[in-house]
Short mmCIF file of N, CA and C in Angstrom, two decimals:
data_model
loop_
_atom_site.label_atom_id
_atom_site.label_comp_id
_atom_site.label_asym_id
_atom_site.label_seq_id
_atom_site.Cartn_x
_atom_site.Cartn_y
_atom_site.Cartn_z
N MET A 1 -10.58 -4.10 -9.21
CA MET A 1 -9.16 -4.54 -9.77
C MET A 1 -8.50 -3.21 -10.39
N ASN A 2 -9.23 -2.47 -11.06
CA ASN A 2 -8.83 -1.28 -11.33
C ASN A 2 -7.84 -0.31 -10.30
N LYS A 3 -8.56 -0.11 -9.20
CA LYS A 3 -7.68 0.94 -8.07
C LYS A 3 -7.18 0.22 -7.81
N LEU A 4 -6.85 -1.57 -7.46
CA LEU A 4 -5.54 -2.17 -6.99
C LEU A 4 -4.14 -1.57 -8.30
N LEU A 5 -4.79 -2.11 -9.77
CA LEU A 5 -3.81 -1.73 -10.15
C LEU A 5 -3.22 -0.10 -10.38
N SER A 6 -4.25 0.74 -10.18
CA SER A 6 -3.99 2.12 -10.17
C SER A 6 -2.66 2.50 -8.57
N THR A 7 -3.28 1.98 -7.88
CA THR A 7 -2.56 2.04 -6.49
C THR A 7 -1.01 1.33 -6.80
N SER A 8 -0.88 0.06 -7.38
CA SER A 8 0.43 -0.25 -7.75
C SER A 8 0.87 0.36 -8.42
N MET A 9 0.26 1.54 -9.63
CA MET A 9 1.45 1.83 -10.54
C MET A 9 1.68 3.22 -9.68
N LEU A 10 1.39 3.79 -9.06
CA LEU A 10 1.43 4.99 -8.48
C LEU A 10 2.49 4.45 -7.58
N ALA A 11 2.42 3.60 -6.80
CA ALA A 11 3.47 3.06 -5.99
C ALA A 11 4.75 2.89 -6.68
N LEU A 12 4.68 2.20 -7.80
CA LEU A 12 5.96 2.00 -8.67
C LEU A 12 6.10 3.22 -8.93
N ALA A 13 5.74 3.83 -9.58
CA ALA A 13 5.79 5.36 -9.77
C ALA A 13 6.85 6.17 -8.79
N LEU A 14 6.14 6.29 -7.54
CA LEU A 14 7.15 7.05 -6.68
C LEU A 14 8.29 6.50 -6.00
N CYS A 15 8.26 5.17 -6.48
CA CYS A 15 9.49 4.23 -6.25
C CYS A 15 10.83 4.72 -6.96
N LEU A 16 10.48 5.45 -8.23
CA LEU A 16 11.78 5.70 -8.85
C LEU A 16 12.60 6.74 -8.78
N PRO A 17 13.72 6.87 -8.71
CA PRO A 17 14.73 7.63 -8.61
C PRO A 17 14.41 9.16 -8.69
N ALA A 18 14.15 10.02 -8.03
CA ALA A 18 14.06 11.32 -8.43
C ALA A 18 14.71 12.18 -7.56
N PRO A 19 15.99 13.14 -8.03
CA PRO A 19 16.84 13.89 -7.03
C PRO A 19 15.84 14.99 -6.47
N ALA A 20 14.99 15.56 -7.25
CA ALA A 20 14.22 16.69 -6.35
C ALA A 20 13.49 16.14 -5.19
N ASN A 21 13.15 14.96 -5.33
CA ASN A 21 12.32 14.31 -3.88
C ASN A 21 12.89 13.39 -3.40
N ALA A 22 13.97 12.99 -3.77
CA ALA A 22 14.75 12.06 -2.59
C ALA A 22 14.83 12.46 -1.11
N ALA A 23 14.62 13.78 -0.33
CA ALA A 23 14.44 13.86 0.81
C ALA A 23 12.90 13.67 1.42
N LYS A 24 11.99 13.85 0.73
CA LYS A 24 10.78 14.04 1.05
C LYS A 24 10.23 12.15 0.96
N SER A 25 9.26 12.02 1.89
CA SER A 25 8.54 10.97 2.24
C SER A 25 7.00 10.96 2.16
N TYR A 26 6.86 10.00 1.32
CA TYR A 26 5.35 9.55 1.71
C TYR A 26 4.44 8.74 1.79
N GLU A 27 3.14 8.97 2.51
CA GLU A 27 2.25 7.99 2.99
C GLU A 27 1.09 7.57 2.46
N LEU A 28 0.78 6.77 1.86
CA LEU A 28 -0.37 5.75 1.55
C LEU A 28 -1.18 5.42 1.98
N ALA A 29 -2.58 5.85 2.38
CA ALA A 29 -3.47 5.35 3.19
C ALA A 29 -3.86 4.40 2.01
N PHE A 30 -4.37 2.87 2.44
CA PHE A 30 -4.44 1.80 2.00
C PHE A 30 -5.70 1.00 2.94
N THR A 31 -6.67 0.30 2.07
CA THR A 31 -7.53 -0.37 2.72
C THR A 31 -8.20 -1.70 1.63
N SER A 32 -8.78 -2.34 1.79
CA SER A 32 -9.34 -3.39 1.41
C SER A 32 -10.76 -3.92 1.99
N GLU A 33 -11.59 -4.30 0.94
CA GLU A 33 -12.87 -4.49 1.44
C GLU A 33 -13.10 -6.02 2.11
N GLY A 34 -13.14 -6.20 3.14
CA GLY A 34 -13.27 -7.72 3.73
C GLY A 34 -11.63 -7.96 4.33
N TYR A 35 -10.88 -7.66 3.86
CA TYR A 35 -9.74 -8.02 4.54
C TYR A 35 -8.90 -7.37 5.82
N ARG A 36 -8.86 -8.29 6.61
CA ARG A 36 -8.55 -7.47 7.96
C ARG A 36 -7.46 -8.22 8.30
N GLU A 37 -6.53 -7.51 9.36
CA GLU A 37 -4.98 -7.78 9.42
C GLU A 37 -4.58 -9.37 9.63
N ASN A 38 -5.85 -10.02 9.78
CA ASN A 38 -5.47 -11.53 10.33
C ASN A 38 -6.05 -12.36 8.92
N HIS A 39 -6.45 -11.59 8.06
CA HIS A 39 -6.51 -12.75 6.83
C HIS A 39 -5.97 -13.42 6.30
N VAL A 40 -6.03 -14.32 5.69
CA VAL A 40 -4.81 -14.92 4.85
C VAL A 40 -4.20 -13.80 3.59
N VAL A 41 -5.24 -13.24 3.29
CA VAL A 41 -4.57 -12.38 1.80
C VAL A 41 -4.49 -11.21 2.72
N PHE A 42 -4.48 -10.75 3.49
CA PHE A 42 -3.64 -9.61 3.96
C PHE A 42 -2.36 -10.30 4.36
N VAL A 43 -2.22 -11.11 5.23
CA VAL A 43 -0.90 -11.54 5.55
C VAL A 43 0.11 -11.93 4.47
N ASN A 44 -0.45 -13.14 3.52
CA ASN A 44 0.14 -13.32 2.36
C ASN A 44 0.48 -12.33 1.34
N VAL A 45 -0.29 -11.71 0.73
CA VAL A 45 0.08 -11.08 -0.06
C VAL A 45 0.11 -9.32 0.16
N TRP A 46 -0.77 -8.86 1.15
CA TRP A 46 -1.03 -7.02 1.14
C TRP A 46 0.34 -7.11 1.87
N LYS A 47 0.52 -7.58 2.63
CA LYS A 47 1.35 -6.90 4.25
C LYS A 47 3.29 -7.27 3.21
N PRO A 48 3.44 -8.13 2.62
CA PRO A 48 4.51 -8.65 2.15
C PRO A 48 4.92 -7.35 0.93
N TRP A 49 3.89 -6.89 0.19
CA TRP A 49 3.73 -6.23 -0.54
C TRP A 49 4.04 -4.52 -0.71
N MET A 50 3.64 -4.07 0.63
CA MET A 50 3.50 -2.97 1.09
C MET A 50 5.25 -2.94 1.96
N GLU A 51 5.52 -4.09 2.61
CA GLU A 51 7.06 -3.94 3.05
C GLU A 51 8.03 -3.90 1.95
N GLU A 52 7.80 -4.64 0.37
CA GLU A 52 8.54 -4.20 -0.28
C GLU A 52 8.69 -3.05 -1.22
N VAL A 53 7.60 -2.44 -1.29
CA VAL A 53 7.34 -1.02 -1.57
C VAL A 53 8.05 -0.01 -0.56
N GLU A 54 7.95 -0.01 0.45
CA GLU A 54 8.71 0.68 1.32
C GLU A 54 10.38 0.61 1.51
N LYS A 55 10.82 -1.09 0.98
CA LYS A 55 12.52 -1.06 0.55
C LYS A 55 12.90 -0.73 -0.23
N ARG A 56 11.75 -1.01 -1.38
CA ARG A 56 12.47 -0.24 -2.65
C ARG A 56 12.33 1.01 -3.01
N SER A 57 11.53 1.58 -2.10
CA SER A 57 11.74 3.07 -2.24
C SER A 57 12.72 3.69 -1.19
N GLN A 58 13.17 3.26 -0.50
CA GLN A 58 14.28 3.07 0.85
C GLN A 58 13.83 3.98 2.13
N GLY A 59 12.32 3.53 2.29
CA GLY A 59 11.68 4.58 3.11
C GLY A 59 11.25 5.39 2.52
N ARG A 60 10.82 5.89 1.18
CA ARG A 60 10.40 7.27 0.92
C ARG A 60 8.68 7.21 1.07
N LEU A 61 8.34 5.74 0.58
CA LEU A 61 6.98 5.57 0.42
C LEU A 61 6.35 4.01 1.54
N LYS A 62 5.67 5.03 2.34
CA LYS A 62 5.17 4.05 3.07
C LYS A 62 3.60 3.47 3.02
N ILE A 63 2.83 2.41 3.13
CA ILE A 63 1.95 2.38 2.84
C ILE A 63 1.19 2.05 4.35
N VAL A 64 -0.02 2.50 4.83
CA VAL A 64 -0.31 2.43 6.12
C VAL A 64 -1.94 1.80 5.99
N PHE A 65 -2.10 0.71 6.34
CA PHE A 65 -3.16 -0.28 5.74
C PHE A 65 -3.93 0.11 7.18
N TYR A 66 -5.50 0.18 6.92
CA TYR A 66 -6.35 0.73 7.53
C TYR A 66 -7.41 -0.59 7.59
N SER A 67 -8.07 -1.13 8.84
CA SER A 67 -9.23 -1.90 8.54
C SER A 67 -10.03 -1.44 7.96
N PRO A 68 -11.12 -2.34 7.02
CA PRO A 68 -12.29 -1.98 6.27
C PRO A 68 -12.94 -1.50 6.97
N GLY A 69 -13.93 -0.09 6.27
CA GLY A 69 -14.66 0.51 7.09
C GLY A 69 -13.92 1.62 8.06
N THR A 70 -12.83 1.98 8.32
CA THR A 70 -11.95 2.97 9.08
C THR A 70 -12.08 3.97 8.42
N ILE A 71 -11.97 4.06 6.67
CA ILE A 71 -11.59 5.66 6.42
C ILE A 71 -12.33 5.55 5.05
N CYS A 72 -13.31 4.66 4.94
CA CYS A 72 -13.94 4.60 3.78
C CYS A 72 -15.15 3.62 4.00
N THR A 73 -16.44 3.47 3.33
CA THR A 73 -17.51 2.77 3.81
C THR A 73 -17.57 1.95 2.06
N SER A 74 -18.19 0.83 2.07
CA SER A 74 -17.85 -0.04 0.85
C SER A 74 -19.49 0.91 -0.18
N LYS A 75 -20.48 1.24 0.57
CA LYS A 75 -21.64 1.60 -0.07
C LYS A 75 -21.63 3.33 -0.52
#
């Protein structure tokens, strides 16, 4: 839960207007333990959240989802 909170806070911080960073864009790698792209949690929670972050940041912040186990292991 702390990782989720930290990731959410980072995403929101990057959404704040900052004239020096206005032209830059960022990609965050995101994965979850056990929730694949067709899981109800991904479809109803993570995907809309990722789209909202990108929308509110005016495209400056894009969250890229990776299936569980593709970028790191849970062990």
